[in-house]
PDB file of C-alpha atoms in Angstrom:
ATOM      1  CA  UNK K   1      -1.505  -3.511  -1.082  1.00 47.00           C
ATOM      2  CA  UNK K   2       0.666  -6.519  -1.803  1.00 42.00           C
ATOM      3  CA  UNK K   3       0.278  -8.349  -5.057  1.00 36.00           C
ATOM      4  CA  UNK K   4       2.038 -11.477  -6.193  1.00 36.00           C
ATOM      5  CA  UNK K   5       0.780 -13.333  -9.202  1.00 31.00           C
ATOM      6  CA  UNK K   6      -2.738 -12.070  -8.672  1.00 30.00           C
ATOM      7  CA  UNK K   7      -2.927 -12.769  -4.950  1.00 30.00           C
ATOM      8  CA  UNK K   8      -2.327 -10.455  -2.052  1.00 33.00           C
ATOM      9  CA  UNK K   9       0.267 -10.439   0.696  1.00 34.00           C
ATOM     10  CA  UNK K  10       2.651 -13.240  -0.205  1.00 36.00           C
ATOM     11  CA  UNK K  11       2.320 -15.923   2.446  1.00 35.00           C
ATOM     12  CA  UNK K  12       4.841 -18.410   1.087  1.00 36.00           C
ATOM     13  CA  UNK K  13       7.322 -20.018   3.434  1.00 36.00           C
ATOM     14  CA  UNK K  14      10.079 -17.740   2.210  1.00 36.00           C
ATOM     15  CA  UNK K  15       8.518 -14.583   3.592  1.00 36.00           C
ATOM     16  CA  UNK K  16      10.217 -12.934   6.536  1.00 35.00           C
ATOM     17  CA  UNK K  17       8.474 -12.870   9.878  1.00 38.00           C
ATOM     18  CA  UNK K  18       9.213 -10.976  13.035  1.00 40.00           C
ATOM     19  CA  UNK K  19       9.695 -12.936  16.212  1.00 43.00           C
ATOM     20  CA  UNK K  20       8.620 -11.454  19.499  1.00 41.00           C
ATOM     21  CA  UNK K  21      11.600 -11.855  21.817  1.00 38.00           C
ATOM     22  CA  UNK K  22      11.296  -9.829  24.997  1.00 40.00           C
ATOM     23  CA  UNK K  23       8.956  -7.509  23.060  1.00 45.00           C
ATOM     24  CA  UNK K  24      11.719  -6.659  20.600  1.00 45.00           C
ATOM     25  CA  UNK K  25      11.621  -6.762  16.830  1.00 45.00           C
ATOM     26  CA  UNK K  26      13.882  -9.477  15.478  1.00 43.00           C
ATOM     27  CA  UNK K  27      13.906 -10.267  11.791  1.00 40.00           C
ATOM     28  CA  UNK K  28      14.479 -13.751  10.464  1.00 39.00           C
ATOM     29  CA  UNK K  29      16.263 -13.895   7.137  1.00 39.00           C
ATOM     30  CA  UNK K  30      15.308 -16.791   4.902  1.00 39.00           C
ATOM     31  CA  UNK K  31      16.589 -17.685   1.443  1.00 35.00           C
ATOM     32  CA  UNK K  32      14.822 -15.709  -1.271  1.00 31.00           C
ATOM     33  CA  UNK K  33      15.516 -16.100  -4.952  1.00 38.00           C
ATOM     34  CA  UNK K  34      16.097 -12.744  -6.573  1.00 39.00           C
ATOM     35  CA  UNK K  35      16.444 -11.853 -10.204  1.00 42.00           C
ATOM     36  CA  UNK K  36      18.519  -8.784  -9.626  1.00 48.00           C
ATOM     37  CA  UNK K  37      21.000  -7.505  -7.100  1.00 44.00           C
ATOM     38  CA  UNK K  38      19.026  -5.216  -4.794  1.00 44.00           C
ATOM     39  CA  UNK K  39      21.844  -4.365  -2.422  1.00 42.00           C
ATOM     40  CA  UNK K  40      21.430  -0.714  -3.403  1.00 44.00           C
ATOM     41  CA  UNK K  41      18.236  -0.671  -1.309  1.00 44.00           C
ATOM     42  CA  UNK K  42      20.089  -1.497   1.872  1.00 50.00           C
ATOM     43  CA  UNK K  43      21.714   0.816   4.307  1.00 53.00           C
ATOM     44  CA  UNK K  44      22.367   0.794   8.013  1.00 57.00           C
ATOM     45  CA  UNK K  45      18.979   0.829   9.728  1.00 59.00           C
ATOM     46  CA  UNK K  46      17.851   2.756  12.768  1.00 65.00           C
ATOM     47  CA  UNK K  47      15.323   0.374  14.383  1.00 76.00           C
ATOM     48  CA  UNK K  48      14.103   2.494  17.293  1.00 89.00           C
ATOM     49  CA  UNK K  49      11.298   4.290  15.451  1.00 93.00           C
ATOM     50  CA  UNK K  50      10.312   1.125  13.573  1.00 93.00           C
ATOM     51  CA  UNK K  51      10.176  -0.722  16.884  1.00 94.00           C
ATOM     52  CA  UNK K  52       7.914   1.994  18.283  1.00 96.00           C
ATOM     53  CA  UNK K  53       5.632   1.696  15.246  1.00 97.00           C
ATOM     54  CA  UNK K  54       5.530  -2.076  15.583  1.00 96.00           C
ATOM     55  CA  UNK K  55       4.693  -1.951  19.302  1.00 96.00           C
ATOM     56  CA  UNK K  56       1.953   0.633  18.690  1.00 97.00           C
ATOM     57  CA  UNK K  57       0.425  -1.449  15.890  1.00 97.00           C
ATOM     58  CA  UNK K  58       0.192  -4.414  18.253  1.00 96.00           C
ATOM     59  CA  UNK K  59      -1.800  -2.230  20.631  1.00 96.00           C
ATOM     60  CA  UNK K  60      -3.987  -0.500  18.048  1.00 97.00           C
ATOM     61  CA  UNK K  61      -5.115  -3.251  15.680  1.00 97.00           C
ATOM     62  CA  UNK K  62      -7.664  -5.613  17.214  1.00 92.00           C
ATOM     63  CA  UNK K  63      -8.355  -7.851  14.227  1.00 87.00           C
ATOM     64  CA  UNK K  64     -10.993  -8.064  11.466  1.00 88.00           C
ATOM     65  CA  UNK K  65     -14.244  -6.079  11.676  1.00 86.00           C
ATOM     66  CA  UNK K  66     -12.633  -3.399  13.861  1.00 92.00           C
ATOM     67  CA  UNK K  67     -11.551   0.132  12.990  1.00 96.00           C
ATOM     68  CA  UNK K  68      -8.982   2.014  15.109  1.00 97.00           C
ATOM     69  CA  UNK K  69     -10.368   4.838  17.239  1.00 97.00           C
ATOM     70  CA  UNK K  70      -9.547   8.447  16.390  1.00 97.00           C
ATOM     71  CA  UNK K  71      -7.003   8.568  19.191  1.00 97.00           C
ATOM     72  CA  UNK K  72      -5.318   5.402  17.920  1.00 98.00           C
ATOM     73  CA  UNK K  73      -5.249   6.759  14.369  1.00 98.00           C
ATOM     74  CA  UNK K  74      -3.613   9.942  15.651  1.00 98.00           C
ATOM     75  CA  UNK K  75      -1.126   7.853  17.615  1.00 98.00           C
ATOM     76  CA  UNK K  76       0.042   5.916  14.561  1.00 98.00           C
ATOM     77  CA  UNK K  77       0.049   9.021  12.368  1.00 98.00           C
ATOM     78  CA  UNK K  78       2.247  10.861  14.852  1.00 97.00           C
ATOM     79  CA  UNK K  79       4.822   8.060  14.645  1.00 97.00           C
ATOM     80  CA  UNK K  80       4.644   7.715  10.880  1.00 98.00           C
ATOM     81  CA  UNK K  81       4.797  11.474  10.323  1.00 97.00           C
ATOM     82  CA  UNK K  82       8.181  11.490  12.073  1.00 95.00           C
ATOM     83  CA  UNK K  83       9.550   8.503  10.169  1.00 96.00           C
ATOM     84  CA  UNK K  84      12.443   9.200   7.837  1.00 96.00           C
ATOM     85  CA  UNK K  85      14.063   7.001   5.203  1.00 95.00           C
ATOM     86  CA  UNK K  86      16.971   6.230   7.533  1.00 94.00           C
ATOM     87  CA  UNK K  87      14.613   4.586  10.009  1.00 94.00           C
ATOM     88  CA  UNK K  88      14.084   1.755   7.521  1.00 93.00           C
ATOM     89  CA  UNK K  89      17.582   1.779   6.024  1.00 91.00           C
ATOM     90  CA  UNK K  90      16.921   3.976   2.988  1.00 93.00           C
ATOM     91  CA  UNK K  91      18.577   7.112   1.626  1.00 92.00           C
ATOM     92  CA  UNK K  92      17.874   9.485  -1.254  1.00 92.00           C
ATOM     93  CA  UNK K  93      21.492   8.932  -2.296  1.00 91.00           C
ATOM     94  CA  UNK K  94      20.829   5.307  -3.231  1.00 90.00           C
ATOM     95  CA  UNK K  95      21.129   4.658  -6.935  1.00 88.00           C
ATOM     96  CA  UNK K  96      17.483   3.607  -7.258  1.00 89.00           C
ATOM     97  CA  UNK K  97      16.253   7.024  -6.139  1.00 91.00           C
ATOM     98  CA  UNK K  98      18.893   8.978  -8.097  1.00 84.00           C
ATOM     99  CA  UNK K  99      18.012   7.402 -11.418  1.00 74.00           C
ATOM    100  CA  UNK K 100      16.449   9.866 -13.867  1.00 69.00           C
ATOM    101  CA  UNK K 101      16.215   7.541 -16.837  1.00 64.00           C
ATOM    102  CA  UNK K 102      13.023   5.656 -17.671  1.00 64.00           C
ATOM    103  CA  UNK K 103      13.466   1.904 -17.916  1.00 64.00           C
ATOM    104  CA  UNK K 104      12.426   0.083 -21.068  1.00 70.00           C
ATOM    105  CA  UNK K 105       9.166  -1.817 -20.863  1.00 74.00           C
ATOM    106  CA  UNK K 106       6.842  -1.642 -17.864  1.00 81.00           C
ATOM    107  CA  UNK K 107       8.458   0.304 -14.975  1.00 88.00           C
ATOM    108  CA  UNK K 108       9.050  -1.965 -12.006  1.00 88.00           C
ATOM    109  CA  UNK K 109       7.187  -2.169  -8.697  1.00 94.00           C
ATOM    110  CA  UNK K 110       8.786  -4.148  -5.882  1.00 94.00           C
ATOM    111  CA  UNK K 111       7.808  -4.725  -2.291  1.00 94.00           C
ATOM    112  CA  UNK K 112       9.588  -5.884   0.805  1.00 94.00           C
ATOM    113  CA  UNK K 113       7.466  -7.301   3.649  1.00 94.00           C
ATOM    114  CA  UNK K 114       8.641  -6.315   7.114  1.00 93.00           C
ATOM    115  CA  UNK K 115       5.999  -8.061   9.205  1.00 94.00           C
ATOM    116  CA  UNK K 116       2.596  -9.721   8.960  1.00 93.00           C
ATOM    117  CA  UNK K 117       0.190 -11.270  11.436  1.00 94.00           C
ATOM    118  CA  UNK K 118      -3.600 -11.698  11.457  1.00 93.00           C
ATOM    119  CA  UNK K 119      -4.107  -8.189  12.843  1.00 95.00           C
ATOM    120  CA  UNK K 120      -1.767  -6.037  10.729  1.00 97.00           C
ATOM    121  CA  UNK K 121       1.133  -5.938   8.289  1.00 96.00           C
ATOM    122  CA  UNK K 122       4.058  -3.622   7.542  1.00 96.00           C
ATOM    123  CA  UNK K 123       5.500  -3.352   4.045  1.00 96.00           C
ATOM    124  CA  UNK K 124       7.604  -1.023   1.880  1.00 97.00           C
ATOM    125  CA  UNK K 125       6.833  -0.508  -1.807  1.00 97.00           C
ATOM    126  CA  UNK K 126       9.460   0.636  -4.314  1.00 96.00           C
ATOM    127  CA  UNK K 127       8.134   2.251  -7.496  1.00 96.00           C
ATOM    128  CA  UNK K 128      10.411   3.193 -10.366  1.00 94.00           C
ATOM    129  CA  UNK K 129       9.624   6.410 -12.220  1.00 94.00           C
ATOM    130  CA  UNK K 130       6.296   6.086 -14.104  1.00 94.00           C
ATOM    131  CA  UNK K 131       5.480   2.796 -12.345  1.00 94.00           C
ATOM    132  CA  UNK K 132       1.826   2.216 -11.456  1.00 95.00           C
ATOM    133  CA  UNK K 133       0.003   0.249  -8.776  1.00 96.00           C
ATOM    134  CA  UNK K 134      -3.383  -0.090 -10.500  1.00 96.00           C
ATOM    135  CA  UNK K 135      -6.698   1.056  -9.071  1.00 97.00           C
ATOM    136  CA  UNK K 136      -7.650  -1.393  -6.294  1.00 96.00           C
ATOM    137  CA  UNK K 137      -9.639  -1.594  -3.064  1.00 96.00           C
ATOM    138  CA  UNK K 138      -8.982  -2.437   0.599  1.00 97.00           C
ATOM    139  CA  UNK K 139     -12.026  -4.381   1.859  1.00 94.00           C
ATOM    140  CA  UNK K 140     -12.681  -3.888   5.568  1.00 94.00           C
ATOM    141  CA  UNK K 141      -9.227  -2.398   6.081  1.00 96.00           C
ATOM    142  CA  UNK K 142      -7.655   0.700   7.591  1.00 98.00           C
ATOM    143  CA  UNK K 143      -4.459   1.633   5.759  1.00 98.00           C
ATOM    144  CA  UNK K 144      -1.745   4.125   6.663  1.00 98.00           C
ATOM    145  CA  UNK K 145       0.567   5.156   3.812  1.00 98.00           C
ATOM    146  CA  UNK K 146       3.748   7.104   4.462  1.00 98.00           C
ATOM    147  CA  UNK K 147       5.674   8.396   1.443  1.00 98.00           C
ATOM    148  CA  UNK K 148       9.330   8.177   2.479  1.00 98.00           C
ATOM    149  CA  UNK K 149      11.039   9.231  -0.746  1.00 97.00           C
ATOM    150  CA  UNK K 150      10.004  10.607  -4.123  1.00 97.00           C
ATOM    151  CA  UNK K 151       6.957  12.233  -5.742  1.00 97.00           C
ATOM    152  CA  UNK K 152       3.817  10.117  -5.972  1.00 98.00           C
ATOM    153  CA  UNK K 153       0.508  10.786  -7.717  1.00 98.00           C
ATOM    154  CA  UNK K 154      -2.457   9.355  -5.810  1.00 98.00           C
ATOM    155  CA  UNK K 155      -5.950   9.046  -7.202  1.00 97.00           C
ATOM    156  CA  UNK K 156      -8.590   7.638  -4.867  1.00 98.00           C
ATOM    157  CA  UNK K 157     -12.344   7.063  -4.658  1.00 98.00           C
ATOM    158  CA  UNK K 158     -15.062   6.019  -2.229  1.00 97.00           C
ATOM    159  CA  UNK K 159     -18.275   4.284  -3.215  1.00 96.00           C
ATOM    160  CA  UNK K 160     -21.372   6.470  -3.430  1.00 94.00           C
ATOM    161  CA  UNK K 161     -23.790   3.618  -2.663  1.00 90.00           C
ATOM    162  CA  UNK K 162     -23.222   1.256   0.257  1.00 84.00           C
ATOM    163  CA  UNK K 163     -24.769  -1.721  -1.523  1.00 85.00           C
ATOM    164  CA  UNK K 164     -22.770  -3.219  -4.420  1.00 82.00           C
ATOM    165  CA  UNK K 165     -24.513  -3.568  -7.791  1.00 82.00           C
ATOM    166  CA  UNK K 166     -25.224  -6.903  -9.517  1.00 82.00           C
ATOM    167  CA  UNK K 167     -22.123  -8.767 -10.609  1.00 79.00           C
ATOM    168  CA  UNK K 168     -20.306  -7.306 -13.649  1.00 79.00           C
ATOM    169  CA  UNK K 169     -22.219  -4.007 -13.359  1.00 89.00           C
ATOM    170  CA  UNK K 170     -20.308  -0.717 -12.871  1.00 93.00           C
ATOM    171  CA  UNK K 171     -20.520   1.079  -9.532  1.00 93.00           C
ATOM    172  CA  UNK K 172     -20.634   4.812  -8.913  1.00 94.00           C
ATOM    173  CA  UNK K 173     -17.704   6.272  -6.986  1.00 95.00           C
ATOM    174  CA  UNK K 174     -16.802   9.750  -5.774  1.00 95.00           C
ATOM    175  CA  UNK K 175     -13.330  11.149  -6.298  1.00 96.00           C
ATOM    176  CA  UNK K 176     -11.590  11.867  -2.984  1.00 96.00           C
ATOM    177  CA  UNK K 177      -7.976  12.602  -3.920  1.00 96.00           C
ATOM    178  CA  UNK K 178      -6.273  13.441  -7.201  1.00 97.00           C
ATOM    179  CA  UNK K 179      -2.941  15.028  -6.371  1.00 97.00           C
ATOM    180  CA  UNK K 180       0.821  14.586  -6.156  1.00 98.00           C
ATOM    181  CA  UNK K 181       2.504  14.011  -2.806  1.00 98.00           C
ATOM    182  CA  UNK K 182       6.122  15.026  -2.352  1.00 98.00           C
ATOM    183  CA  UNK K 183       8.246  13.518   0.409  1.00 97.00           C
ATOM    184  CA  UNK K 184       8.493  14.451   3.201  1.00 96.00           C
ATOM    185  CA  UNK K 185       4.757  14.741   3.797  1.00 97.00           C
ATOM    186  CA  UNK K 186       2.022  13.772   6.220  1.00 97.00           C
ATOM    187  CA  UNK K 187       0.672  10.234   6.461  1.00 98.00           C
ATOM    188  CA  UNK K 188      -2.359   9.320   4.339  1.00 97.00           C
ATOM    189  CA  UNK K 189      -5.098   7.240   5.968  1.00 98.00           C
ATOM    190  CA  UNK K 190      -7.952   5.354   4.343  1.00 98.00           C
ATOM    191  CA  UNK K 191     -10.786   3.497   6.069  1.00 97.00           C
ATOM    192  CA  UNK K 192     -13.117   0.625   5.115  1.00 96.00           C
ATOM    193  CA  UNK K 193     -15.721   2.970   3.606  1.00 95.00           C
ATOM    194  CA  UNK K 194     -14.123   6.438   3.592  1.00 97.00           C
ATOM    195  CA  UNK K 195     -10.868   8.261   2.965  1.00 97.00           C
ATOM    196  CA  UNK K 196     -10.374   6.967  -0.564  1.00 97.00           C
ATOM    197  CA  UNK K 197     -10.552   3.192  -0.056  1.00 97.00           C
ATOM    198  CA  UNK K 198     -10.093   2.542  -3.788  1.00 98.00           C
ATOM    199  CA  UNK K 199      -6.841   4.071  -4.968  1.00 98.00           C
ATOM    200  CA  UNK K 200      -4.103   4.098  -7.583  1.00 97.00           C
ATOM    201  CA  UNK K 201      -0.419   4.969  -7.120  1.00 97.00           C
ATOM    202  CA  UNK K 202       1.580   6.419 -10.004  1.00 97.00           C
ATOM    203  CA  UNK K 203       5.224   7.318  -9.415  1.00 96.00           C
ATOM    204  CA  UNK K 204       6.336  10.689 -10.781  1.00 96.00           C
ATOM    205  CA  UNK K 205       9.888   9.964  -9.607  1.00 96.00           C
ATOM    206  CA  UNK K 206      11.350   6.832  -7.989  1.00 96.00           C
ATOM    207  CA  UNK K 207       9.428   6.340  -4.722  1.00 96.00           C
ATOM    208  CA  UNK K 208       9.405   4.388  -1.491  1.00 97.00           C
ATOM    209  CA  UNK K 209       6.116   4.024   0.406  1.00 98.00           C
ATOM    210  CA  UNK K 210       5.697   2.453   3.832  1.00 98.00           C
ATOM    211  CA  UNK K 211       2.261   0.871   4.249  1.00 98.00           C
ATOM    212  CA  UNK K 212       0.595  -0.247   7.467  1.00 98.00           C
ATOM    213  CA  UNK K 213      -2.496  -2.373   6.825  1.00 97.00           C
ATOM    214  CA  UNK K 214      -4.918  -3.480   9.505  1.00 97.00           C
ATOM    215  CA  UNK K 215      -6.044  -6.136   9.008  1.00 96.00           C
ATOM    216  CA  UNK K 216      -3.942  -7.334   6.060  1.00 94.00           C
ATOM    217  CA  UNK K 217      -5.339  -8.825   2.864  1.00 93.00           C
ATOM    218  CA  UNK K 218      -6.695 -12.360   2.988  1.00 90.00           C
ATOM    219  CA  UNK K 219      -7.626 -14.503   0.009  1.00 84.00           C
ATOM    220  CA  UNK K 220     -10.467 -16.009   2.047  1.00 83.00           C
ATOM    221  CA  UNK K 221     -12.426 -12.883   3.021  1.00 84.00           C
ATOM    222  CA  UNK K 222     -10.398  -9.736   2.196  1.00 87.00           C
ATOM    223  CA  UNK K 223      -9.112 -10.359  -1.294  1.00 90.00           C
ATOM    224  CA  UNK K 224      -8.249  -7.428  -3.528  1.00 93.00           C
ATOM    225  CA  UNK K 225     -10.375  -6.263  -6.453  1.00 94.00           C
ATOM    226  CA  UNK K 226      -9.165  -4.134  -9.358  1.00 95.00           C
ATOM    227  CA  UNK K 227     -11.115  -1.489 -11.243  1.00 96.00           C
ATOM    228  CA  UNK K 228     -11.042   0.732 -14.276  1.00 95.00           C
ATOM    229  CA  UNK K 229     -12.735   4.046 -14.915  1.00 94.00           C
ATOM    230  CA  UNK K 230     -15.391   3.867 -17.608  1.00 91.00           C
ATOM    231  CA  UNK K 231     -15.248   6.495 -20.301  1.00 75.00           C
ATOM    232  CA  UNK K 232     -18.392   8.594 -20.757  1.00 61.00           C
ATOM    233  CA  UNK K 233     -19.004   7.003 -24.150  1.00 49.00           C
ATOM    234  CA  UNK K 234     -19.216   3.548 -22.518  1.00 49.00           C
ATOM    235  CA  UNK K 235     -22.015   4.525 -20.129  1.00 50.00           C
ATOM    236  CA  UNK K 236     -25.720   3.965 -20.555  1.00 52.00           C
ATOM    237  CA  UNK K 237     -28.040   6.981 -20.632  1.00 50.00           C
ATOM    238  CA  UNK K 238     -29.039   6.401 -17.008  1.00 54.00           C
ATOM    239  CA  UNK K 239     -25.433   6.120 -15.842  1.00 51.00           C
ATOM    240  CA  UNK K 240     -24.417   9.247 -17.744  1.00 52.00           C
ATOM    241  CA  UNK K 241     -27.336  11.173 -16.258  1.00 56.00           C
ATOM    242  CA  UNK K 242     -26.392  10.202 -12.708  1.00 54.00           C
ATOM    243  CA  UNK K 243     -22.806  11.347 -13.222  1.00 51.00           C
ATOM    244  CA  UNK K 244     -23.965  14.668 -14.630  1.00 51.00           C
ATOM    245  CA  UNK K 245     -26.362  15.210 -11.734  1.00 55.00           C
ATOM    246  CA  UNK K 246     -23.646  14.570  -9.160  1.00 48.00           C
ATOM    247  CA  UNK K 247     -20.987  16.650 -10.855  1.00 51.00           C
ATOM    248  CA  UNK K 248     -18.889  15.062 -13.597  1.00 55.00           C
ATOM    249  CA  UNK K 249     -15.663  16.364 -12.036  1.00 65.00           C
ATOM    250  CA  UNK K 250     -16.159  14.209  -8.946  1.00 87.00           C
ATOM    251  CA  UNK K 251     -18.193  11.142  -9.907  1.00 91.00           C
ATOM    252  CA  UNK K 252     -16.996   8.183 -11.936  1.00 92.00           C
ATOM    253  CA  UNK K 253     -18.364   4.775 -12.781  1.00 94.00           C
ATOM    254  CA  UNK K 254     -15.843   2.079 -11.870  1.00 96.00           C
ATOM    255  CA  UNK K 255     -15.999  -1.426 -13.279  1.00 94.00           C
ATOM    256  CA  UNK K 256     -14.322  -4.398 -11.632  1.00 94.00           C
ATOM    257  CA  UNK K 257     -11.778  -6.084 -13.885  1.00 94.00           C
ATOM    258  CA  UNK K 258      -9.475  -9.075 -13.855  1.00 93.00           C
ATOM    259  CA  UNK K 259      -6.030  -8.696 -12.328  1.00 90.00           C
ATOM    260  CA  UNK K 260      -4.151  -6.284 -14.646  1.00 89.00           C
ATOM    261  CA  UNK K 261      -1.084  -7.660 -16.380  1.00 82.00           C
ATOM    262  CA  UNK K 262       1.014  -4.783 -15.043  1.00 75.00           C
ATOM    263  CA  UNK K 263       0.086  -5.516 -11.413  1.00 79.00           C
ATOM    264  CA  UNK K 264       2.850  -8.046 -10.774  1.00 82.00           C
ATOM    265  CA  UNK K 265       5.295  -7.072  -8.038  1.00 90.00           C
ATOM    266  CA  UNK K 266       8.656  -8.579  -7.277  1.00 90.00           C
ATOM    267  CA  UNK K 267       9.267  -9.464  -3.650  1.00 91.00           C
ATOM    268  CA  UNK K 268      12.701  -8.446  -2.389  1.00 86.00           C
ATOM    269  CA  UNK K 269      14.607  -9.165   0.812  1.00 79.00           C
ATOM    270  CA  UNK K 270      14.577  -6.533   3.526  1.00 66.00           C
ATOM    271  CA  UNK K 271      17.612  -8.092   5.197  1.00 56.00           C
ATOM    272  CA  UNK K 272      18.148  -8.415   8.912  1.00 36.00           C
ATOM    273  CA  UNK K 273      17.240  -5.671  11.404  1.00 33.00           C
ATOM    274  CA  UNK K 274      18.412  -6.236  14.954  1.00 33.00           C
ATOM    275  CA  UNK K 275      16.815  -4.461  17.873  1.00 29.00           C
TER     276      UNK K 275
END
């Protein structure tokens, strides 16, 4: 997920794009205003694996309303499972990942876009310790998440009913994942209606997560929605009864909310990667 001022996947002119030159990945660096010096994120990159991922994504993702086949999912997972921080210019020895202190105020979440087209996007998220990407959905999307560094708590849900309720009404969801991932680990995959399409990231330690989204968010027809879990005391008798019947440990009522104040993410420059 990419959030910037309430929207998804920053599409301003300043974003970096990848040019296809002889089927190679070439990054175009454009001026980006930054509040802080993020040079500590950068290290010499090894583009071969990233190039392989990029080429495979071009083959796998066919555009909106399509879901990759099982064999294509396995293909991308096999590449992502082998990806290491060095393949995208990161190292556990960077100051960001060594920091043990908790920053004052809301812990930061930053993202650096690597590539985006109509079919898919590649992006890295940086979460400081205790930082949160709030509970949100991925409408009509297949998303691969690879934790490169750090410990990350993931909580995810899928809808119980296929039809959405009337506007402003809560919707019943089933808990799919509620656990901590520790890098290195296998790639997580979610689908349009299964696999934990609605999820929340909470950093236990400073983290870096590589996300592959196909197709990417679109404000026109694949915008992001945010949710909150309703406490049992806030439910009607009928809603409480349905949760109890389905098993209170696994079912929750989720209510769509406005964009949370803590959802803002700072976009940072990935730099130039030459093939």
